[in-house]
Every structure is written in C-alpha cells, then in structure tokens.
mmCIF file of C-alpha atoms in Angstrom:
data_model
loop_
_atom_site.group_PDB
_atom_site.id
_atom_site.type_symbol
_atom_site.label_atom_id
_atom_site.label_comp_id
_atom_site.label_asym_id
_atom_site.label_seq_id
_atom_site.Cartn_x
_atom_site.Cartn_y
_atom_site.Cartn_z
ATOM 1 C CA MET A 216 120.952 105.091 106.570
ATOM 2 C CA THR A 217 122.444 103.427 103.521
ATOM 3 C CA VAL A 218 121.191 101.954 100.265
ATOM 4 C CA GLU A 219 123.564 99.706 98.324
ATOM 5 C CA GLY A 220 126.429 100.873 100.541
ATOM 6 C CA LYS A 221 125.809 104.590 99.921
ATOM 7 C CA SER A 222 124.636 107.013 102.587
ATOM 8 C CA VAL A 223 121.215 108.411 101.662
ATOM 9 C CA GLY A 224 120.120 110.118 104.873
ATOM 10 C CA THR A 225 121.838 111.151 108.081
ATOM 11 C CA ILE A 226 120.837 113.507 110.876
ATOM 12 C CA GLY A 227 122.202 114.406 114.285
ATOM 13 C CA PRO A 228 119.812 114.872 117.200
ATOM 14 C CA GLY A 229 116.199 114.856 116.066
ATOM 15 C CA LEU A 230 113.522 112.406 115.047
ATOM 16 C CA MET A 231 113.681 109.350 112.864
ATOM 17 C CA VAL A 232 110.178 108.972 111.457
ATOM 18 C CA LEU A 233 109.014 105.642 110.033
ATOM 19 C CA LEU A 234 106.266 106.818 107.715
ATOM 20 C CA CYS A 235 103.476 104.615 106.384
ATOM 21 C CA ALA A 236 100.532 105.498 104.163
ATOM 22 C CA GLU A 237 97.429 103.372 104.558
ATOM 23 C CA ARG A 238 94.467 102.928 102.231
ATOM 24 C CA GLY A 239 92.241 105.992 102.410
ATOM 25 C CA ASP A 240 95.030 108.375 103.418
ATOM 26 C CA THR A 241 95.209 111.672 101.543
ATOM 27 C CA GLU A 242 97.318 114.833 101.584
ATOM 28 C CA GLN A 243 94.984 116.121 104.303
ATOM 29 C CA GLU A 244 96.054 113.350 106.696
ATOM 30 C CA ALA A 245 99.703 113.775 105.692
ATOM 31 C CA ASP A 246 99.565 117.514 106.408
ATOM 32 C CA ALA A 247 97.824 116.952 109.761
ATOM 33 C CA LEU A 248 100.425 114.352 110.725
ATOM 34 C CA LEU A 249 103.290 116.678 109.801
ATOM 35 C CA ALA A 250 101.806 119.516 111.856
ATOM 36 C CA LYS A 251 101.438 117.201 114.830
ATOM 37 C CA LEU A 252 104.955 115.807 114.376
ATOM 38 C CA LEU A 253 106.610 119.233 114.223
ATOM 39 C CA ALA A 254 104.781 120.391 117.357
ATOM 40 C CA TYR A 255 104.979 117.152 119.373
ATOM 41 C CA ARG A 256 106.837 117.853 122.614
ATOM 42 C CA VAL A 257 109.227 114.947 123.149
ATOM 43 C CA PHE A 258 112.520 116.726 123.885
ATOM 44 C CA ALA A 259 113.555 117.669 127.402
ATOM 45 C CA ASP A 260 113.447 121.229 128.686
ATOM 46 C CA ASP A 261 115.866 122.571 131.315
ATOM 47 C CA ALA A 262 113.917 120.736 134.039
ATOM 48 C CA GLY A 263 114.163 117.420 132.164
ATOM 49 C CA LYS A 264 110.479 117.322 131.208
ATOM 50 C CA MET A 265 109.277 116.572 127.679
ATOM 51 C CA ASN A 266 108.277 120.118 126.763
ATOM 52 C CA ARG A 267 110.175 120.880 123.536
ATOM 53 C CA SER A 268 109.390 119.941 119.980
ATOM 54 C CA VAL A 269 111.817 119.035 117.209
ATOM 55 C CA THR A 270 111.207 122.560 115.913
ATOM 56 C CA ASP A 271 112.043 124.094 119.310
ATOM 57 C CA VAL A 272 115.369 122.245 119.510
ATOM 58 C CA ALA A 273 116.202 122.685 115.781
ATOM 59 C CA GLY A 274 116.519 118.910 115.480
ATOM 60 C CA GLY A 275 116.667 117.014 112.234
ATOM 61 C CA LEU A 276 113.995 114.857 110.640
ATOM 62 C CA LEU A 277 114.934 111.555 109.041
ATOM 63 C CA LEU A 278 111.881 110.399 107.087
ATOM 64 C CA VAL A 279 111.897 106.679 106.293
ATOM 65 C CA PRO A 280 109.192 105.083 104.122
ATOM 66 C CA GLN A 281 107.990 101.985 105.983
ATOM 67 C CA PHE A 282 104.906 100.235 104.542
ATOM 68 C CA THR A 283 105.280 97.280 106.934
ATOM 69 C CA LEU A 284 103.837 99.435 109.734
ATOM 70 C CA ALA A 285 100.451 98.787 108.124
ATOM 71 C CA ALA A 286 100.787 95.033 108.615
ATOM 72 C CA ASP A 287 97.653 93.244 109.759
ATOM 73 C CA THR A 288 98.924 90.696 112.291
ATOM 74 C CA ARG A 289 95.612 89.727 113.870
ATOM 75 C CA SER A 290 95.523 86.193 112.529
ATOM 76 C CA GLY A 291 97.907 83.526 111.366
ATOM 77 C CA THR A 292 101.666 83.687 111.401
ATOM 78 C CA ARG A 293 102.229 85.733 108.263
ATOM 79 C CA PRO A 294 101.428 89.461 108.078
ATOM 80 C CA SER A 295 98.996 90.833 105.526
ATOM 81 C CA PHE A 296 99.781 94.211 104.011
ATOM 82 C CA THR A 297 96.262 94.844 102.728
ATOM 83 C CA PRO A 298 95.860 97.933 104.966
ATOM 84 C CA ALA A 299 98.861 99.630 103.298
ATOM 85 C CA ALA A 300 98.296 102.086 100.465
ATOM 86 C CA ALA A 301 99.148 100.761 97.005
ATOM 87 C CA PRO A 302 102.850 101.357 96.227
ATOM 88 C CA GLU A 303 102.175 104.216 93.770
ATOM 89 C CA GLU A 304 99.891 105.952 96.257
ATOM 90 C CA GLY A 305 102.312 105.343 99.127
ATOM 91 C CA ARG A 306 105.157 106.884 97.121
ATOM 92 C CA ARG A 307 103.011 109.871 96.136
ATOM 93 C CA LEU A 308 102.005 110.541 99.744
ATOM 94 C CA PHE A 309 105.565 110.008 101.032
ATOM 95 C CA ASP A 310 106.883 112.485 98.448
ATOM 96 C CA HIS A 311 104.158 114.967 99.424
ATOM 97 C CA PHE A 312 105.048 114.609 103.108
ATOM 98 C CA VAL A 313 108.747 115.161 102.320
ATOM 99 C CA ARG A 314 108.059 118.286 100.249
ATOM 100 C CA GLN A 315 105.851 119.748 102.966
ATOM 101 C CA ALA A 316 108.411 118.926 105.665
ATOM 102 C CA GLN A 317 111.201 120.544 103.644
ATOM 103 C CA SER A 318 109.126 123.710 103.275
ATOM 104 C CA ARG A 319 108.462 123.914 107.039
ATOM 105 C CA HIS A 320 111.604 122.522 108.689
ATOM 106 C CA ALA A 321 115.325 123.234 108.292
ATOM 107 C CA THR A 322 116.903 119.773 108.362
ATOM 108 C CA VAL A 323 115.080 117.007 106.495
ATOM 109 C CA GLU A 324 116.741 113.834 105.217
ATOM 110 C CA THR A 325 114.985 110.840 103.702
ATOM 111 C CA GLY A 326 115.235 107.194 102.975
ATOM 112 C CA GLN A 327 114.598 105.857 99.501
ATOM 113 C CA PHE A 328 111.102 104.616 98.745
ATOM 114 C CA GLY A 329 111.056 100.946 97.732
ATOM 115 C CA ALA A 330 114.754 100.387 98.434
ATOM 116 C CA ASP A 331 116.374 97.847 100.737
ATOM 117 C CA MET A 332 117.611 100.341 103.329
ATOM 118 C CA GLN A 333 120.031 99.678 106.163
ATOM 119 C CA VAL A 334 118.796 101.950 108.936
ATOM 120 C CA THR A 335 120.810 102.690 112.064
ATOM 121 C CA LEU A 336 119.225 104.366 115.057
ATOM 122 C CA THR A 337 120.530 105.495 118.407
ATOM 123 C CA ASN A 338 117.310 105.718 120.378
ATOM 124 C CA ASN A 339 117.752 107.972 123.400
ATOM 125 C CA GLY A 340 115.865 106.564 126.339
ATOM 126 C CA PRO A 341 114.710 104.619 124.370
ATOM 127 C CA VAL A 342 111.709 106.778 123.563
ATOM 128 C CA THR A 343 109.386 105.760 120.736
ATOM 129 C CA PHE A 344 105.923 107.094 119.848
ATOM 130 C CA TRP A 345 103.327 106.049 117.283
ATOM 131 C CA LEU A 346 101.549 109.093 115.819
ATOM 132 C CA GLN A 347 98.531 108.417 113.681
ATOM 133 C CA VAL A 348 95.935 110.557 111.952
ATOM 134 C CA PRO A 349 92.921 108.486 110.891
ATOM 135 C CA PRO A 350 91.407 109.317 107.494
ATOM 136 C CA LYS A 351 88.139 111.279 107.485
ATOM 137 C CA ASN A 352 86.246 108.203 106.280
ATOM 138 C CA PHE A 353 87.757 106.060 109.068
ATOM 139 C CA LYS A 354 85.159 104.291 111.194
#
C-alpha cells in the first residue's frame, strides 16, 4: 500500500482488513471485532479445510481505514455516507483498533487514515469475508 508514492504498509501472507467505524460504534465493538478477527478460521489446515486463524499461521494484519464500507446504497445512484462515524470518531476508533491489534498480534501494518491510498491485494481464492459486530444499541 502506498500514499504519495511511499510504502506505508506491507505484509506477506495474512489478512488485509478494510476497517470501517459506523455511528454508534465504541471501543467495545472494536475490541469484539478484533477478538473475532484474530480467532476467525480462514486459513487451510493440512487437510485443506479452513481451520486455522491468522494467529495460528502467524500471518500479518494489514489494517486499512475504509469509511466507504458504510455507504447506504439503497436508493438513488449516489451513495450516502450517513451511516459512517464522523471522521474524528472514525479516526479515534481506527487508532484504538490498531493499538489493540499491535498489543495482541506480532505483525500489524496500517494504511493512513484520510489519505488517498493505493492498495494492492493478491486475494488467494479469492476469499473475502465481511465481519461485523453490531453496536449494543443496534436494533
């Protein structure tokens, strides 16, 4: 991943995580999401079944802030980003998630919040999952 032509985050095998904070999210949801992410079994075992986590395989984490995941696309032809957390709150929660990940996992790289990032991904499979932890006040 690069910003203004400079590399800001690179990992080998592991998970690239597009991370989005929505309105109502707190550290509690961020911590629950991180726990789920670190334990999520998406890497193949010796039999080829998805039975290993990123922790089990000592894979890297590339955490990329991505507010556009909160886009409301239900009507019209232009997305609304109303569901996304305000930029200051999104940055605060992203930074919290990064700090917690760094304290619990060996290899953590990040994108740059608010920057125009050029992200390159080699998606094995391809395999892509959407993990979500709804806020407590979610209805």
